[in-house]
mmCIF file of C-alpha atoms and ligand atoms in Angstrom:
data_model
loop_
_atom_site.group_PDB
_atom_site.id
_atom_site.type_symbol
_atom_site.label_atom_id
_atom_site.label_comp_id
_atom_site.label_asym_id
_atom_site.label_seq_id
_atom_site.Cartn_x
_atom_site.Cartn_y
_atom_site.Cartn_z
ATOM 1 C CA MET A 363 15.932 2.490 22.669
ATOM 2 C CA ASN A 364 16.371 -1.203 23.164
ATOM 3 C CA ILE A 365 14.158 -2.636 20.653
ATOM 4 C CA ALA A 366 13.368 -6.169 19.930
ATOM 5 C CA VAL A 367 12.095 -7.246 16.249
ATOM 6 C CA PHE A 368 10.327 -10.598 16.529
ATOM 7 C CA GLY A 369 10.662 -12.289 12.947
ATOM 8 C CA THR A 370 13.646 -12.429 10.534
ATOM 9 C CA GLY A 371 11.582 -12.270 7.334
ATOM 10 C CA MET A 372 11.666 -9.201 4.779
ATOM 11 C CA VAL A 373 9.517 -7.173 7.242
ATOM 12 C CA GLY A 374 11.733 -7.827 10.248
ATOM 13 C CA GLN A 375 14.997 -7.356 8.186
ATOM 14 C CA SER A 376 13.481 -3.993 6.845
ATOM 15 C CA ILE A 377 12.277 -2.631 10.239
ATOM 16 C CA ALA A 378 15.607 -3.994 12.083
ATOM 17 C CA ALA A 379 17.812 -2.131 9.499
ATOM 18 C CA LYS A 380 15.850 1.146 9.738
ATOM 19 C CA LEU A 381 15.848 1.150 13.599
ATOM 20 C CA GLU A 382 19.584 0.356 13.459
ATOM 21 C CA GLN A 383 20.229 3.221 11.306
ATOM 22 C CA THR A 384 18.273 5.462 13.479
ATOM 23 C CA GLY A 385 20.647 4.849 16.406
ATOM 24 C CA HIS A 386 18.288 2.245 18.338
ATOM 25 C CA SER A 387 20.051 -0.905 20.099
ATOM 26 C CA VAL A 388 18.115 -3.747 17.899
ATOM 27 C CA SER A 389 17.792 -7.383 18.688
ATOM 28 C CA PHE A 390 16.044 -9.994 16.583
ATOM 29 C CA GLY A 391 13.806 -12.652 18.257
ATOM 30 C CA THR A 392 13.728 -15.719 16.316
ATOM 31 C CA ARG A 393 12.571 -19.664 17.197
ATOM 32 C CA ASP A 394 16.083 -21.092 16.528
ATOM 33 C CA VAL A 395 19.187 -18.723 16.763
ATOM 34 C CA LEU A 396 21.651 -20.926 15.211
ATOM 35 C CA LYS A 397 19.384 -22.193 12.469
ATOM 36 C CA THR A 398 18.411 -18.386 11.484
ATOM 37 C CA LEU A 399 22.135 -17.495 11.604
ATOM 38 C CA ASN A 400 22.979 -20.326 9.144
ATOM 39 C CA ARG A 401 20.052 -19.730 6.719
ATOM 40 C CA THR A 402 21.506 -19.565 3.362
ATOM 41 C CA GLU A 403 18.279 -20.160 1.185
ATOM 42 C CA LYS A 404 17.282 -16.980 -0.716
ATOM 43 C CA ASP A 405 14.114 -15.242 0.542
ATOM 44 C CA ARG A 406 11.692 -13.047 -1.509
ATOM 45 C CA THR A 407 14.071 -10.195 -1.289
ATOM 46 C CA GLY A 408 16.588 -12.404 -3.399
ATOM 47 C CA LYS A 409 19.091 -12.397 -0.602
ATOM 48 C CA SER A 410 19.410 -15.164 2.200
ATOM 49 C CA PHE A 411 19.399 -14.125 5.986
ATOM 50 C CA THR A 412 22.997 -14.541 6.273
ATOM 51 C CA GLU A 413 23.853 -12.328 3.338
ATOM 52 C CA TRP A 414 21.575 -9.684 4.626
ATOM 53 C CA TYR A 415 22.957 -10.017 8.018
ATOM 54 C CA GLU A 416 26.641 -9.758 7.184
ATOM 55 C CA PRO A 417 26.763 -5.748 7.369
ATOM 56 C CA PHE A 418 24.799 -5.914 10.681
ATOM 57 C CA LYS A 419 26.770 -8.600 12.376
ATOM 58 C CA SER A 420 28.300 -6.420 14.975
ATOM 59 C CA THR A 421 25.171 -4.167 15.521
ATOM 60 C CA ILE A 422 22.070 -6.420 15.358
ATOM 61 C CA ARG A 423 21.962 -9.327 17.753
ATOM 62 C CA VAL A 424 19.852 -12.559 16.845
ATOM 63 C CA LEU A 425 18.313 -13.982 20.075
ATOM 64 C CA SER A 426 15.408 -16.186 21.330
ATOM 65 C CA PHE A 427 12.089 -14.236 21.479
ATOM 66 C CA ALA A 428 12.662 -14.546 25.389
ATOM 67 C CA ASP A 429 16.028 -13.029 25.527
ATOM 68 C CA ALA A 430 15.160 -10.276 22.860
ATOM 69 C CA ALA A 431 12.071 -9.393 24.833
ATOM 70 C CA SER A 432 13.664 -9.505 28.237
ATOM 71 C CA GLN A 433 15.986 -6.679 27.133
ATOM 72 C CA ALA A 434 13.599 -4.568 25.155
ATOM 73 C CA GLU A 435 11.576 -1.486 25.816
ATOM 74 C CA LEU A 436 9.437 -1.879 22.647
ATOM 75 C CA ILE A 437 8.771 -4.891 20.446
ATOM 76 C CA PHE A 438 7.937 -5.075 16.770
ATOM 77 C CA ASN A 439 5.784 -8.171 15.840
ATOM 78 C CA CYS A 440 6.949 -9.258 12.528
ATOM 79 C CA THR A 441 6.049 -12.852 12.586
ATOM 80 C CA SER A 442 3.787 -14.598 10.345
ATOM 81 C CA GLY A 443 0.188 -14.251 11.675
ATOM 82 C CA GLU A 444 0.028 -18.080 12.257
ATOM 83 C CA GLY A 445 3.197 -18.081 14.311
ATOM 84 C CA SER A 446 2.534 -14.552 16.320
ATOM 85 C CA LEU A 447 0.772 -16.172 19.357
ATOM 86 C CA ASP A 448 3.465 -18.856 19.563
ATOM 87 C CA ALA A 449 6.205 -16.277 19.372
ATOM 88 C CA LEU A 450 4.676 -14.496 22.398
ATOM 89 C CA ARG A 451 4.247 -17.554 24.222
ATOM 90 C CA ASP A 452 7.933 -18.364 23.731
ATOM 91 C CA ALA A 453 8.941 -14.832 24.781
ATOM 92 C CA GLY A 454 6.944 -15.422 28.121
ATOM 93 C CA LYS A 455 4.432 -13.348 29.879
ATOM 94 C CA GLU A 456 7.187 -11.932 32.301
ATOM 95 C CA ASN A 457 9.169 -10.624 29.524
ATOM 96 C CA LEU A 458 6.286 -8.745 27.755
ATOM 97 C CA LYS A 459 4.559 -7.180 30.903
ATOM 98 C CA GLY A 460 3.972 -3.451 30.482
ATOM 99 C CA LYS A 461 5.736 -3.321 27.077
ATOM 100 C CA VAL A 462 4.538 -1.943 23.850
ATOM 101 C CA LEU A 463 4.188 -4.214 20.945
ATOM 102 C CA LEU A 464 3.766 -2.765 17.429
ATOM 103 C CA ASP A 465 1.977 -5.505 15.649
ATOM 104 C CA VAL A 466 2.707 -5.460 11.866
ATOM 105 C CA ALA A 467 1.672 -8.897 11.197
ATOM 106 C CA ASN A 468 -1.454 -10.124 9.174
ATOM 107 C CA PRO A 469 -3.536 -13.275 9.978
ATOM 108 C CA LEU A 470 -3.116 -14.872 6.471
ATOM 109 C CA LYS A 471 -3.759 -18.443 5.832
ATOM 110 C CA PHE A 472 -2.356 -20.290 2.976
ATOM 111 C CA SER A 473 -3.991 -23.566 3.572
ATOM 112 C CA LYS A 474 -6.295 -23.159 0.706
ATOM 113 C CA GLY A 475 -3.712 -21.928 -1.554
ATOM 114 C CA SER A 476 -3.279 -18.302 -2.966
ATOM 115 C CA PRO A 477 -4.776 -15.758 -2.455
ATOM 116 C CA PRO A 478 -4.582 -16.591 1.191
ATOM 117 C CA PHE A 479 -7.751 -15.827 3.488
ATOM 118 C CA LEU A 480 -7.962 -14.080 6.807
ATOM 119 C CA ASP A 481 -8.248 -16.008 10.021
ATOM 120 C CA PRO A 482 -9.468 -14.499 12.458
ATOM 121 C CA CYS A 483 -11.720 -11.954 10.595
ATOM 122 C CA ASN A 484 -14.943 -9.931 10.793
ATOM 123 C CA THR A 485 -15.807 -10.375 14.599
ATOM 124 C CA ASP A 486 -12.065 -10.580 15.614
ATOM 125 C CA SER A 487 -8.625 -9.620 14.719
ATOM 126 C CA LEU A 488 -5.038 -11.083 15.228
ATOM 127 C CA ALA A 489 -4.238 -7.756 17.211
ATOM 128 C CA GLU A 490 -7.138 -8.395 19.409
ATOM 129 C CA SER A 491 -6.210 -11.985 20.068
ATOM 130 C CA LEU A 492 -2.736 -10.887 21.192
ATOM 131 C CA GLN A 493 -4.004 -8.248 23.341
ATOM 132 C CA ARG A 494 -6.689 -10.733 24.860
ATOM 133 C CA SER A 495 -3.869 -13.439 25.423
ATOM 134 C CA PHE A 496 -1.409 -10.947 26.949
ATOM 135 C CA SER A 497 -3.400 -8.434 28.949
ATOM 136 C CA GLU A 498 -0.422 -6.823 30.172
ATOM 137 C CA LEU A 499 1.185 -6.064 26.837
ATOM 138 C CA ARG A 500 0.173 -2.695 25.109
ATOM 139 C CA VAL A 501 -0.463 -3.682 21.512
ATOM 140 C CA VAL A 502 -0.700 -1.162 18.781
ATOM 141 C CA LYS A 503 -1.630 -2.407 15.319
ATOM 142 C CA THR A 504 0.398 -0.431 12.614
ATOM 143 C CA LEU A 505 2.199 -0.673 9.278
ATOM 144 C CA ASN A 506 0.436 -3.974 8.214
ATOM 145 C CA THR A 507 -1.212 -2.225 5.202
ATOM 146 C CA MET A 508 1.853 -1.632 3.055
ATOM 147 C CA ASN A 509 4.886 -3.355 1.692
ATOM 148 C CA ALA A 510 7.842 -3.901 4.138
ATOM 149 C CA LEU A 511 10.149 -1.433 2.203
ATOM 150 C CA LEU A 512 7.379 1.469 2.292
ATOM 151 C CA MET A 513 6.878 0.900 6.185
ATOM 152 C CA VAL A 514 10.416 2.370 6.777
ATOM 153 C CA ASN A 515 10.404 4.674 3.703
ATOM 154 C CA PRO A 516 7.277 6.451 2.794
ATOM 155 C CA THR A 517 8.787 8.511 0.119
ATOM 156 C CA LEU A 518 9.200 5.485 -2.120
ATOM 157 C CA VAL A 519 5.461 6.516 -3.006
ATOM 158 C CA PRO A 520 5.147 10.074 -3.765
ATOM 159 C CA GLY A 521 2.807 12.636 -2.048
ATOM 160 C CA ASP A 522 0.538 11.970 0.746
ATOM 161 C CA HIS A 523 -0.534 8.470 1.767
ATOM 162 C CA ASN A 524 -1.717 6.939 5.077
ATOM 163 C CA VAL A 525 -0.525 4.565 7.761
ATOM 164 C CA PHE A 526 -3.092 3.456 10.622
ATOM 165 C CA LEU A 527 -2.981 2.800 14.328
ATOM 166 C CA SER A 528 -5.277 0.937 16.471
ATOM 167 C CA GLY A 529 -4.765 0.270 20.095
ATOM 168 C CA ASN A 530 -6.218 0.583 23.648
ATOM 169 C CA ASP A 531 -3.342 2.385 25.410
ATOM 170 C CA PRO A 532 -2.918 6.254 24.388
ATOM 171 C CA ALA A 533 0.780 6.205 25.647
ATOM 172 C CA ALA A 534 1.558 3.216 23.618
ATOM 173 C CA LYS A 535 0.186 4.815 20.714
ATOM 174 C CA LEU A 536 2.207 8.118 21.437
ATOM 175 C CA SER A 537 5.425 5.696 21.362
ATOM 176 C CA ALA A 538 4.134 4.032 17.932
ATOM 177 C CA VAL A 539 3.742 7.720 16.304
ATOM 178 C CA ALA A 540 7.240 8.666 17.588
ATOM 179 C CA VAL A 541 8.376 5.452 15.826
ATOM 180 C CA LEU A 542 6.619 6.196 12.630
ATOM 181 C CA LYS A 543 7.767 9.587 12.608
ATOM 182 C CA SER A 544 11.574 8.302 12.845
ATOM 183 C CA PHE A 545 10.751 6.228 9.740
ATOM 184 C CA GLY A 546 9.836 9.280 7.823
ATOM 185 C CA TRP A 547 5.951 9.300 8.379
ATOM 186 C CA LYS A 548 4.359 12.937 8.521
ATOM 187 C CA GLU A 549 1.928 13.135 11.699
ATOM 188 C CA SER A 550 -0.736 14.473 9.363
ATOM 189 C CA ASN A 551 -0.553 11.182 7.422
ATOM 190 C CA ILE A 552 -0.875 8.967 10.433
ATOM 191 C CA ILE A 553 -4.562 8.055 11.239
ATOM 192 C CA ASP A 554 -5.481 6.768 14.642
ATOM 193 C CA LEU A 555 -8.563 4.645 14.257
ATOM 194 C CA GLY A 556 -9.160 3.877 17.828
ATOM 195 C CA ASP A 557 -9.176 0.812 20.035
ATOM 196 C CA ILE A 558 -7.800 -2.313 19.309
ATOM 197 C CA THR A 559 -11.019 -3.570 17.760
ATOM 198 C CA THR A 560 -10.452 -1.327 14.863
ATOM 199 C CA ALA A 561 -7.516 -3.561 13.620
ATOM 200 C CA ARG A 562 -10.224 -5.717 12.277
ATOM 201 C CA GLY A 563 -10.637 -2.962 9.695
ATOM 202 C CA THR A 564 -6.920 -2.630 8.744
ATOM 203 C CA GLU A 565 -6.411 -6.424 8.684
ATOM 204 C CA GLN A 566 -9.471 -6.560 6.395
ATOM 205 C CA LEU A 567 -7.594 -4.424 3.757
ATOM 206 C CA LEU A 568 -5.332 -7.423 2.993
ATOM 207 C CA PRO A 569 -7.805 -8.962 0.577
ATOM 208 C CA ILE A 570 -7.764 -5.806 -1.507
ATOM 209 C CA TRP A 571 -4.343 -4.989 -1.124
ATOM 210 C CA LEU A 572 -3.403 -8.277 -2.590
ATOM 211 C CA ARG A 573 -5.631 -7.807 -5.549
ATOM 212 C CA LEU A 574 -4.291 -4.562 -6.104
ATOM 213 C CA TRP A 575 -0.675 -5.853 -6.065
ATOM 214 C CA GLY A 576 -1.753 -8.519 -8.732
ATOM 215 C CA LYS A 577 -3.566 -5.558 -10.844
ATOM 216 C CA LEU A 578 -0.747 -3.043 -10.506
ATOM 217 C CA GLN A 579 2.023 -5.582 -10.875
ATOM 218 C CA THR A 580 4.143 -3.848 -8.142
ATOM 219 C CA PRO A 581 3.867 -3.831 -4.319
ATOM 220 C CA MET A 582 5.005 -0.269 -4.205
ATOM 221 C CA PHE A 583 1.639 1.491 -3.586
ATOM 222 C CA ASN A 584 -0.404 2.611 -0.626
ATOM 223 C CA PHE A 585 -3.905 3.824 0.533
ATOM 224 C CA GLN A 586 -4.580 7.575 0.653
ATOM 225 C CA ILE A 587 -7.596 8.618 2.375
ATOM 226 C CA VAL A 588 -9.234 11.746 0.822
ATOM 227 C CA VAL A 589 -11.899 13.677 2.936
ATOM 228 C CA ALA A 590 -14.614 15.899 1.482
ATOM 229 C CA PRO A 591 -14.209 19.500 2.733
ATOM 230 C CA PRO A 592 -16.798 20.471 5.361
ATOM 231 C CA GLN A 593 -19.181 22.249 2.935
ATOM 232 C CA MET A 594 -19.545 19.071 0.873
ATOM 233 C CA ARG A 595 -20.305 16.665 3.642
HETATM 234 N N1 NAP B 675 6.102 -9.113 3.443
HETATM 235 C C1 NAP B 675 5.668 -7.611 3.495
HETATM 236 O O1 NAP B 675 5.829 -6.890 2.708
HETATM 237 C C2 NAP B 675 4.404 -7.399 4.613
HETATM 238 C C3 NAP B 675 3.599 -6.310 4.374
HETATM 239 C C4 NAP B 675 2.668 -6.100 5.557
HETATM 240 C C5 NAP B 675 2.607 -7.086 6.451
HETATM 241 N N2 NAP B 675 3.264 -8.248 6.423
HETATM 242 C C6 NAP B 675 3.168 -9.211 7.618
HETATM 243 O O2 NAP B 675 4.243 -9.096 8.501
HETATM 244 C C7 NAP B 675 4.672 -10.494 9.023
HETATM 245 C C8 NAP B 675 6.153 -10.818 8.418
HETATM 246 O O3 NAP B 675 6.119 -11.020 7.261
HETATM 247 P P1 NAP B 675 7.319 -11.453 6.286
HETATM 248 O O4 NAP B 675 7.122 -11.428 4.927
HETATM 249 O O5 NAP B 675 8.612 -10.814 6.738
HETATM 250 O O6 NAP B 675 7.709 -12.986 6.745
HETATM 251 P P2 NAP B 675 6.832 -14.168 7.108
HETATM 252 O O7 NAP B 675 7.280 -15.437 6.146
HETATM 253 O O8 NAP B 675 5.233 -14.037 6.782
HETATM 254 O O9 NAP B 675 7.039 -14.532 8.554
HETATM 255 C C9 NAP B 675 8.334 -14.705 8.741
HETATM 256 C C10 NAP B 675 8.567 -14.920 10.408
HETATM 257 O O10 NAP B 675 7.476 -15.513 11.093
HETATM 258 C C11 NAP B 675 8.108 -16.274 12.015
HETATM 259 N N3 NAP B 675 7.384 -17.506 12.279
HETATM 260 C C12 NAP B 675 6.733 -18.511 11.505
HETATM 261 N N4 NAP B 675 6.059 -19.380 12.095
HETATM 262 C C13 NAP B 675 6.142 -19.182 13.457
HETATM 263 C C14 NAP B 675 5.743 -19.909 14.699
HETATM 264 N N5 NAP B 675 5.072 -20.917 14.607
HETATM 265 N N6 NAP B 675 6.319 -19.470 16.034
HETATM 266 C C15 NAP B 675 7.151 -18.193 15.917
HETATM 267 N N7 NAP B 675 7.477 -17.511 14.804
HETATM 268 C C16 NAP B 675 7.193 -18.075 13.629
HETATM 269 C C17 NAP B 675 9.485 -16.832 11.531
HETATM 270 O O11 NAP B 675 10.348 -16.994 12.644
HETATM 271 P P3 NAP B 675 11.889 -17.442 12.504
HETATM 272 O O12 NAP B 675 12.838 -16.145 12.598
HETATM 273 O O13 NAP B 675 12.076 -18.261 13.712
HETATM 274 O O14 NAP B 675 12.076 -18.367 11.378
HETATM 275 C C18 NAP B 675 10.102 -15.599 10.640
HETATM 276 O O15 NAP B 675 10.610 -14.711 11.213
HETATM 277 C C19 NAP B 675 3.616 -11.383 8.457
HETATM 278 O O16 NAP B 675 2.468 -11.393 9.300
HETATM 279 C C20 NAP B 675 2.932 -10.665 7.338
HETATM 280 O O17 NAP B 675 1.557 -10.948 6.928
HETATM 281 C C21 NAP B 675 4.128 -8.456 5.466
#
């Protein structure tokens, strides 16, 4: 499948590499192609984009948001929460029409320092705002509740643990499930929460996720939902 990955940070890199390894045709969408291709400062992975990109030069393209979207059947939103609407505007409504957008972004604001706060929150979510602004895009919120490496390799945390889905379009959610399974997620560990408003819940897991990261001193953990057996409910 032809897949666009919006965002060239650690999430975009992790997802693009996995998609390439699983046989998809992958393009990054980025604000400034030349600037991204020449980005030599090290990011949180300890590598610069140019170092990371070297082995993928012949297989993963780096394009504008519009060019990546126009050729894609499915799009991953791996941009910062503050940049997500701008990225979709740059992609252009015509290039997004009818496409599935797997939204991995979180609406984290760092303007008051660390830890960041959520905006929008409670009565709205980033996923809903993307869906409202681009009504013909089929947004599915997923994978935003875990570390970038775990998203594409769930066995990094042993045992059963969960990934969530939120979205209005059942067929788009089936596409999301297929992608998640190709990343190694067991279908029984995928929890479809319901329509796009349920993304408020998963985006609001971020404040607890960030505190757990501080407490556990590793980002390599995940949420596991344990349900009581019928006789105990
Ligand atoms: N890091 C994690 O483990 C993790 C886990 C779960 C969810 N998330 C979420 O996933 C998203 C990506 O996270 P990240 O850590 O990879 O990187 P990030 O630093 O949060 O985002 C980097 C990307 O956002 C794009 N961007 C920033 N401002 C923009 C704007 N105004 N318009 C368009 N694009 C803009 C950048 O585009 P350029 O390529 O043009 O520079 C860059 O590719 C975030 O929303 C984050 O909250 C992260």
